[in-house]
C-alpha positions as protocol buffer text, in pm:
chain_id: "A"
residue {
  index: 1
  type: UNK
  ca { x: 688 y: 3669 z: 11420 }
}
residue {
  index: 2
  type: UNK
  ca { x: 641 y: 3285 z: 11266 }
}
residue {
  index: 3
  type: UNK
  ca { x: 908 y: 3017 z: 11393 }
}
residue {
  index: 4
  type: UNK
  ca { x: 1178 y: 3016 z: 11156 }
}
residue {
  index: 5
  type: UNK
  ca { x: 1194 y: 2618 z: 11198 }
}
residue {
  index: 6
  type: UNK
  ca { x: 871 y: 2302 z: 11218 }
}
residue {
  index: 7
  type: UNK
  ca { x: 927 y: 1958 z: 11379 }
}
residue {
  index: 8
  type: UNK
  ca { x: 783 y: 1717 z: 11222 }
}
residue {
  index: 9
  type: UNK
  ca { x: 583 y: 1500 z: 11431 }
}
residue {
  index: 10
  type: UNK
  ca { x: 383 y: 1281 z: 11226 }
}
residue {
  index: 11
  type: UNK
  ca { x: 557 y: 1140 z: 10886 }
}
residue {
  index: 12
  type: UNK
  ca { x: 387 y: 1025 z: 10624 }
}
residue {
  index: 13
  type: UNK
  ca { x: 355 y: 658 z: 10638 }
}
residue {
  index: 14
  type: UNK
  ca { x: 436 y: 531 z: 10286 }
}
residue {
  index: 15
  type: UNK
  ca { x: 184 y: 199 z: 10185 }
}
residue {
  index: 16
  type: UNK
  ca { x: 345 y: -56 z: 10126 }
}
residue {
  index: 17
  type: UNK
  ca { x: 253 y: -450 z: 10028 }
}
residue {
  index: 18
  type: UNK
  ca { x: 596 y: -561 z: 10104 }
}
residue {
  index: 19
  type: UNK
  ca { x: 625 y: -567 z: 10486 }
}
residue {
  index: 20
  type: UNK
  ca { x: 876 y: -288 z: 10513 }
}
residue {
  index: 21
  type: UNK
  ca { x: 794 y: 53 z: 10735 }
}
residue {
  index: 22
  type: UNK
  ca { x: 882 y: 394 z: 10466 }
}
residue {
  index: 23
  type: UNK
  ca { x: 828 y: 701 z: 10723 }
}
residue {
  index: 24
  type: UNK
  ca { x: 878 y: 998 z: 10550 }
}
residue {
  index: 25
  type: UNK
  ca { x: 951 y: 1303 z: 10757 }
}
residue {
  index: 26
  type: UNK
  ca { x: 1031 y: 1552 z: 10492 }
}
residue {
  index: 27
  type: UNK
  ca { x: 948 y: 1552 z: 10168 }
}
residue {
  index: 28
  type: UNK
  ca { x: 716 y: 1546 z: 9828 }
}
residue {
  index: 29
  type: UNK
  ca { x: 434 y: 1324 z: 10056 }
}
residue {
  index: 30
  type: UNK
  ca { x: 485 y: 1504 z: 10355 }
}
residue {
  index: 31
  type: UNK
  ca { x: 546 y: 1886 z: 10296 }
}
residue {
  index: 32
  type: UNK
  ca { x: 566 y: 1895 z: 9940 }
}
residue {
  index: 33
  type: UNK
  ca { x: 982 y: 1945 z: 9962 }
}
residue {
  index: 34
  type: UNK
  ca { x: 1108 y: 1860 z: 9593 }
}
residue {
  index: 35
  type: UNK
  ca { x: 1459 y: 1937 z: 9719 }
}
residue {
  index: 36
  type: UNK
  ca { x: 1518 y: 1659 z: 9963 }
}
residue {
  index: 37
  type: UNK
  ca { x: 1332 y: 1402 z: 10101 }
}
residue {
  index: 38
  type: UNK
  ca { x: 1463 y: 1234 z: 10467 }
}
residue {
  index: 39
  type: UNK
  ca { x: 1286 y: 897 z: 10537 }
}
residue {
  index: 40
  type: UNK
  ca { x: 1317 y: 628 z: 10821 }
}
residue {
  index: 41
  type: UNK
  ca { x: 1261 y: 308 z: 10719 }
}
residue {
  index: 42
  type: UNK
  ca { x: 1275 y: -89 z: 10848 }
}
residue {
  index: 43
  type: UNK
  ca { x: 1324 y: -356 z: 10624 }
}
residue {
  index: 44
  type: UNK
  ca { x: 1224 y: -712 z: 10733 }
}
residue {
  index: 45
  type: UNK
  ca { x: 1421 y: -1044 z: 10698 }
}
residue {
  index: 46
  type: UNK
  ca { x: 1432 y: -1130 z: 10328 }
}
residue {
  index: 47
  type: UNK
  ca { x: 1304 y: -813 z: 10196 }
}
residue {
  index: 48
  type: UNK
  ca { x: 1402 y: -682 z: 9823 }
}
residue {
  index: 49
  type: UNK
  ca { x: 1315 y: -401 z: 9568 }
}
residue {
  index: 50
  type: UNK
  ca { x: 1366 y: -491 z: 9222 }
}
residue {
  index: 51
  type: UNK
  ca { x: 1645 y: -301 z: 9042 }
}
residue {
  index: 52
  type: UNK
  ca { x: 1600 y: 107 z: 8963 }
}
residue {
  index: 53
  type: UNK
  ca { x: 1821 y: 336 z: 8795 }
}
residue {
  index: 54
  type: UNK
  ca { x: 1663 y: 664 z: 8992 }
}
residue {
  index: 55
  type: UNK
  ca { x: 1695 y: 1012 z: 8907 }
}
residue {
  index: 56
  type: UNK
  ca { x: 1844 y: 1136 z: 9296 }
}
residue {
  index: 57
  type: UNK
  ca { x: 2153 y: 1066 z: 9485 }
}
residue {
  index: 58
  type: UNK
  ca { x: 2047 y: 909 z: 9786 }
}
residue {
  index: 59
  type: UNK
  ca { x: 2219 y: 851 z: 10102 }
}
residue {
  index: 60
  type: UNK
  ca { x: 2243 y: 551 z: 10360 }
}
residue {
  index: 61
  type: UNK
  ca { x: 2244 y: 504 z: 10734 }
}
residue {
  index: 62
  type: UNK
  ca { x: 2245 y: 193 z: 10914 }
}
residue {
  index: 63
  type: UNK
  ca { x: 2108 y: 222 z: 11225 }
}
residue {
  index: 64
  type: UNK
  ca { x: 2087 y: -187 z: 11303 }
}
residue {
  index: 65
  type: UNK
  ca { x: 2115 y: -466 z: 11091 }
}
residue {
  index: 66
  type: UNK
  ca { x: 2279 y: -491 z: 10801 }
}
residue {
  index: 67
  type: UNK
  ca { x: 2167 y: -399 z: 10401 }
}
residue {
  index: 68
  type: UNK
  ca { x: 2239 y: -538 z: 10067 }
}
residue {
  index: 69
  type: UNK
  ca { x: 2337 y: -327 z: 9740 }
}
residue {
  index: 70
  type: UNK
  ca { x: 2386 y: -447 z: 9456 }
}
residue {
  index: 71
  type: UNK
  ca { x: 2493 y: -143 z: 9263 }
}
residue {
  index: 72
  type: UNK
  ca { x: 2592 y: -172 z: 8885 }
}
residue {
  index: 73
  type: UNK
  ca { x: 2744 y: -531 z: 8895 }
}
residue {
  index: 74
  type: UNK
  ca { x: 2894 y: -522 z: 9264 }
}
residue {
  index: 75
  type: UNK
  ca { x: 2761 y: -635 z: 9589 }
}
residue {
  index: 76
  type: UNK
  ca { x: 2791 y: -425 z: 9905 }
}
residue {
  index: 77
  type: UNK
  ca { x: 2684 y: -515 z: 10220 }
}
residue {
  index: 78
  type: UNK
  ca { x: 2676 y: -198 z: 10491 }
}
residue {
  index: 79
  type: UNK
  ca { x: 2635 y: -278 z: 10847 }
}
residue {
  index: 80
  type: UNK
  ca { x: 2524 y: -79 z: 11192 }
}
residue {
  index: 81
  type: UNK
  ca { x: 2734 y: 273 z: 11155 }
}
residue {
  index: 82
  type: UNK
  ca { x: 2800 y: 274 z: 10825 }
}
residue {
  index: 83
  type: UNK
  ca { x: 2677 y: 495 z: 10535 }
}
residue {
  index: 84
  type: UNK
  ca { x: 2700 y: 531 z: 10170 }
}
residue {
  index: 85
  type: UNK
  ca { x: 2589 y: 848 z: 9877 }
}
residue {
  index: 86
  type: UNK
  ca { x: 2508 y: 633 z: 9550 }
}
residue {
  index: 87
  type: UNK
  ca { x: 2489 y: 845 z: 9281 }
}
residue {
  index: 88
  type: UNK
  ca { x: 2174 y: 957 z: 9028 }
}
residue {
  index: 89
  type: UNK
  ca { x: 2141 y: 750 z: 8701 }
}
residue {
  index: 90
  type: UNK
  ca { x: 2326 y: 437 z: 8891 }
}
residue {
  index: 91
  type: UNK
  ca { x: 2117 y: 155 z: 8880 }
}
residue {
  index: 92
  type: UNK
  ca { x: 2116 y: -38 z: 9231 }
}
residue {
  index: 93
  type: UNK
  ca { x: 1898 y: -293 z: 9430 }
}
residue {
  index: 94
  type: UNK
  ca { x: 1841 y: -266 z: 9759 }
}
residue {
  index: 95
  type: UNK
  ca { x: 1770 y: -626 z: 10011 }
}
residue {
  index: 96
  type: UNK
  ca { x: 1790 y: -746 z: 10320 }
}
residue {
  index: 97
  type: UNK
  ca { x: 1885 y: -1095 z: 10248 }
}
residue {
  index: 98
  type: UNK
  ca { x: 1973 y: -1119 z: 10628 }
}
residue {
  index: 99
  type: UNK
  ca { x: 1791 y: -1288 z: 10971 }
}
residue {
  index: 100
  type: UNK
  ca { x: 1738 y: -1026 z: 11110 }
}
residue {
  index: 101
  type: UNK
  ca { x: 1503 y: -659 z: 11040 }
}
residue {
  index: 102
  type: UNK
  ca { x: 1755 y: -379 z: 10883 }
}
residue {
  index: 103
  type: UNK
  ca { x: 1682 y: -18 z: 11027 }
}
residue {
  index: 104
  type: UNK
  ca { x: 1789 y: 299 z: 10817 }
}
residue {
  index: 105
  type: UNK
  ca { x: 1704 y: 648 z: 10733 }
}
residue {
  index: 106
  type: UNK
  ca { x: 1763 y: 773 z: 10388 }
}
residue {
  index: 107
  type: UNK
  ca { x: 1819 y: 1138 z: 10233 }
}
residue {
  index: 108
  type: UNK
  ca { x: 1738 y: 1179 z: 9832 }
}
residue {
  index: 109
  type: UNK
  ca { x: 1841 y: 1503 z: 9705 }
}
residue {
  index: 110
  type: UNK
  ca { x: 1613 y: 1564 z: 9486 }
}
residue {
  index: 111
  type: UNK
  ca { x: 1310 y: 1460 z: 9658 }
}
residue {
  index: 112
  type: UNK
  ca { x: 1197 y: 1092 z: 9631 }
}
residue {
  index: 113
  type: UNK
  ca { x: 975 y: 1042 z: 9367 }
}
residue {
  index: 114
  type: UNK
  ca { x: 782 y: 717 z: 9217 }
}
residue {
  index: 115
  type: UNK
  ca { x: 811 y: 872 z: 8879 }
}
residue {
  index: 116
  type: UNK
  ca { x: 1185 y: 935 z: 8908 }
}
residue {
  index: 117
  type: UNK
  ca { x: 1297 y: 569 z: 9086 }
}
residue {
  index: 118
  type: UNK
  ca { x: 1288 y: 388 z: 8727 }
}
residue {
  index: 119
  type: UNK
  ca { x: 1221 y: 48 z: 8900 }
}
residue {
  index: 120
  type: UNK
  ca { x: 1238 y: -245 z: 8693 }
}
């Protein structure tokens, strides 16, 4: 009888030219999940994305530090223990405008994908 469950022990590492760690445990790169993808990720001090309208509601949780959304024409900051959902077709930005590295996992549902971010 096969295991009716798989740990993942080795998430894909994401390249990136930007300083900041993307580990994807589950998902397109790692298993081929369009559904959902579940990444951990560290953003250094004075890190930003430019602004993306994507295609997936994606979920936030601080682990340490603190992030910054901008997300339609507010600003949000979320610190250690907090979470957030942000909707599909929103357009956000995502920074860590902060001193100090910001640690956080993040769920898209559907699956991450570069073709369905819409970054500017």
């Amino acid at each position: 009888m096969s295991k009716k469950y798989k740990i993942q022990k080795s998430p894909f590492v994401v390249p990136t030219t930007d300083g900041k760690l993307i580990e994807e445990h589950w998902g397109r790169a790692t298993d081929g999940n369009t559904a959902v993808s579940i990444a951990h990720m560290i953003a250094p001090p004075g890190w930003s994305e430019p602004f993306q309208t994507p295609e997936f509601d994606e979920y936030t949780y601080i682990i340490r530090g603190k992030k910054q959304f901008i997300i339609e024409e507010e600003t949000l900051i979320l610190e250690t223990g907090q979470s957030i959902k942000i909707e599909r077709n929103t357009r956000v930005q995502y920074s860590n405008p902060f001193n100090e590295e910001c640690e956080y996992m993040s769920i898209c549902t559907p699956a991450f994908s570069p073709d369905s971010v819409n970054r500017e």
